[in-house]
């Protein structure tokens, strides 16, 4: 069996994590809304407002997951 997730975002700035769980984006200076999602998230990750002034900027995000769950987490709003 197969499962697929398709995300449609209204932004040119998005990424999928590596197998190590990291992401790298090249963003111009400005204010952004950071959204994170995982299909097996135990709880929704609240959106964060971030300001990029200079690169590099490291923003740790942690998502608790339950790989045994059959439920798919809701997409963040």
PDB file of C-alpha atoms in Angstrom:
ATOM      1  CA  UNK A   1       0.000   0.000   0.000  1.00  0.00           C
ATOM      2  CA  UNK A   2       1.051   3.596  -0.539  1.00  0.00           C
ATOM      3  CA  UNK A   3       0.376   6.924   1.122  1.00  0.00           C
ATOM      4  CA  UNK A   4       1.038  10.361  -0.323  1.00  0.00           C
ATOM      5  CA  UNK A   5       0.755  13.853   1.133  1.00  0.00           C
ATOM      6  CA  UNK A   6       0.451  16.897  -1.093  1.00  0.00           C
ATOM      7  CA  UNK A   7       0.883  20.339   0.437  1.00  0.00           C
ATOM      8  CA  UNK A   8      -0.120  23.462  -1.442  1.00  0.00           C
ATOM      9  CA  UNK A   9       1.430  26.591   0.040  1.00  0.00           C
ATOM     10  CA  UNK A  10       1.063  30.243  -0.864  1.00  0.00           C
ATOM     11  CA  UNK A  11       4.770  31.022  -0.563  1.00  0.00           C
ATOM     12  CA  UNK A  12       7.950  30.518  -2.570  1.00  0.00           C
ATOM     13  CA  UNK A  13       9.723  29.582   0.711  1.00  0.00           C
ATOM     14  CA  UNK A  14       9.095  25.991   1.747  1.00  0.00           C
ATOM     15  CA  UNK A  15      11.077  22.811   2.259  1.00  0.00           C
ATOM     16  CA  UNK A  16      10.911  19.146   3.169  1.00  0.00           C
ATOM     17  CA  UNK A  17      13.269  17.920   5.858  1.00  0.00           C
ATOM     18  CA  UNK A  18      16.203  15.646   5.154  1.00  0.00           C
ATOM     19  CA  UNK A  19      16.352  12.146   6.660  1.00  0.00           C
ATOM     20  CA  UNK A  20      18.235  13.786   9.550  1.00  0.00           C
ATOM     21  CA  UNK A  21      15.280  16.132  10.136  1.00  0.00           C
ATOM     22  CA  UNK A  22      16.970  19.355   9.047  1.00  0.00           C
ATOM     23  CA  UNK A  23      15.959  22.037   6.575  1.00  0.00           C
ATOM     24  CA  UNK A  24      17.852  24.893   4.980  1.00  0.00           C
ATOM     25  CA  UNK A  25      16.153  27.873   3.343  1.00  0.00           C
ATOM     26  CA  UNK A  26      17.663  30.974   1.765  1.00  0.00           C
ATOM     27  CA  UNK A  27      15.432  33.841   2.841  1.00  0.00           C
ATOM     28  CA  UNK A  28      15.820  37.554   2.275  1.00  0.00           C
ATOM     29  CA  UNK A  29      15.634  39.763   5.353  1.00  0.00           C
ATOM     30  CA  UNK A  30      12.073  40.231   6.565  1.00  0.00           C
ATOM     31  CA  UNK A  31       9.268  38.879   8.728  1.00  0.00           C
ATOM     32  CA  UNK A  32       7.900  35.391   8.145  1.00  0.00           C
ATOM     33  CA  UNK A  33       5.373  32.979   9.581  1.00  0.00           C
ATOM     34  CA  UNK A  34       6.950  29.584  10.271  1.00  0.00           C
ATOM     35  CA  UNK A  35       4.650  26.566   9.947  1.00  0.00           C
ATOM     36  CA  UNK A  36       5.772  23.000  10.610  1.00  0.00           C
ATOM     37  CA  UNK A  37       3.819  19.767  10.043  1.00  0.00           C
ATOM     38  CA  UNK A  38       4.348  16.037  10.335  1.00  0.00           C
ATOM     39  CA  UNK A  39       1.679  13.453   9.435  1.00  0.00           C
ATOM     40  CA  UNK A  40       2.173  11.644  12.767  1.00  0.00           C
ATOM     41  CA  UNK A  41       2.361  14.738  14.994  1.00  0.00           C
ATOM     42  CA  UNK A  42       0.904  14.141  18.447  1.00  0.00           C
ATOM     43  CA  UNK A  43      -0.163  17.796  18.708  1.00  0.00           C
ATOM     44  CA  UNK A  44      -0.274  20.722  16.313  1.00  0.00           C
ATOM     45  CA  UNK A  45       2.869  22.828  16.190  1.00  0.00           C
ATOM     46  CA  UNK A  46       1.850  26.448  16.799  1.00  0.00           C
ATOM     47  CA  UNK A  47       2.898  28.853  14.012  1.00  0.00           C
ATOM     48  CA  UNK A  48       5.781  31.174  14.883  1.00  0.00           C
ATOM     49  CA  UNK A  49       6.461  34.685  13.671  1.00  0.00           C
ATOM     50  CA  UNK A  50      10.168  35.056  12.905  1.00  0.00           C
ATOM     51  CA  UNK A  51      12.327  37.931  11.754  1.00  0.00           C
ATOM     52  CA  UNK A  52      15.289  37.275   9.503  1.00  0.00           C
ATOM     53  CA  UNK A  53      17.846  40.056   9.763  1.00  0.00           C
ATOM     54  CA  UNK A  54      21.018  38.312   8.620  1.00  0.00           C
ATOM     55  CA  UNK A  55      22.100  34.815   7.635  1.00  0.00           C
ATOM     56  CA  UNK A  56      22.706  32.258   8.905  1.00  0.00           C
ATOM     57  CA  UNK A  57      19.844  31.948  11.380  1.00  0.00           C
ATOM     58  CA  UNK A  58      19.124  28.705  13.196  1.00  0.00           C
ATOM     59  CA  UNK A  59      15.592  28.056  14.491  1.00  0.00           C
ATOM     60  CA  UNK A  60      15.077  24.740  16.269  1.00  0.00           C
ATOM     61  CA  UNK A  61      11.587  23.235  15.940  1.00  0.00           C
ATOM     62  CA  UNK A  62      10.595  20.066  17.748  1.00  0.00           C
ATOM     63  CA  UNK A  63       7.623  17.885  16.767  1.00  0.00           C
ATOM     64  CA  UNK A  64       6.488  14.992  18.971  1.00  0.00           C
ATOM     65  CA  UNK A  65       5.395  12.109  16.724  1.00  0.00           C
ATOM     66  CA  UNK A  66       3.601   8.802  17.250  1.00  0.00           C
ATOM     67  CA  UNK A  67       4.528   6.514  14.359  1.00  0.00           C
ATOM     68  CA  UNK A  68       2.045   3.881  15.562  1.00  0.00           C
ATOM     69  CA  UNK A  69      -0.940   6.213  15.109  1.00  0.00           C
ATOM     70  CA  UNK A  70      -3.232   5.714  12.105  1.00  0.00           C
ATOM     71  CA  UNK A  71      -4.501   9.292  12.402  1.00  0.00           C
ATOM     72  CA  UNK A  72      -3.055  11.990  10.175  1.00  0.00           C
ATOM     73  CA  UNK A  73      -2.347  15.314  11.872  1.00  0.00           C
ATOM     74  CA  UNK A  74      -4.287  18.363  10.725  1.00  0.00           C
ATOM     75  CA  UNK A  75      -2.560  20.808   8.419  1.00  0.00           C
ATOM     76  CA  UNK A  76      -1.543  24.032  10.257  1.00  0.00           C
ATOM     77  CA  UNK A  77      -3.529  27.192   9.623  1.00  0.00           C
TER      78      UNK A  77
END
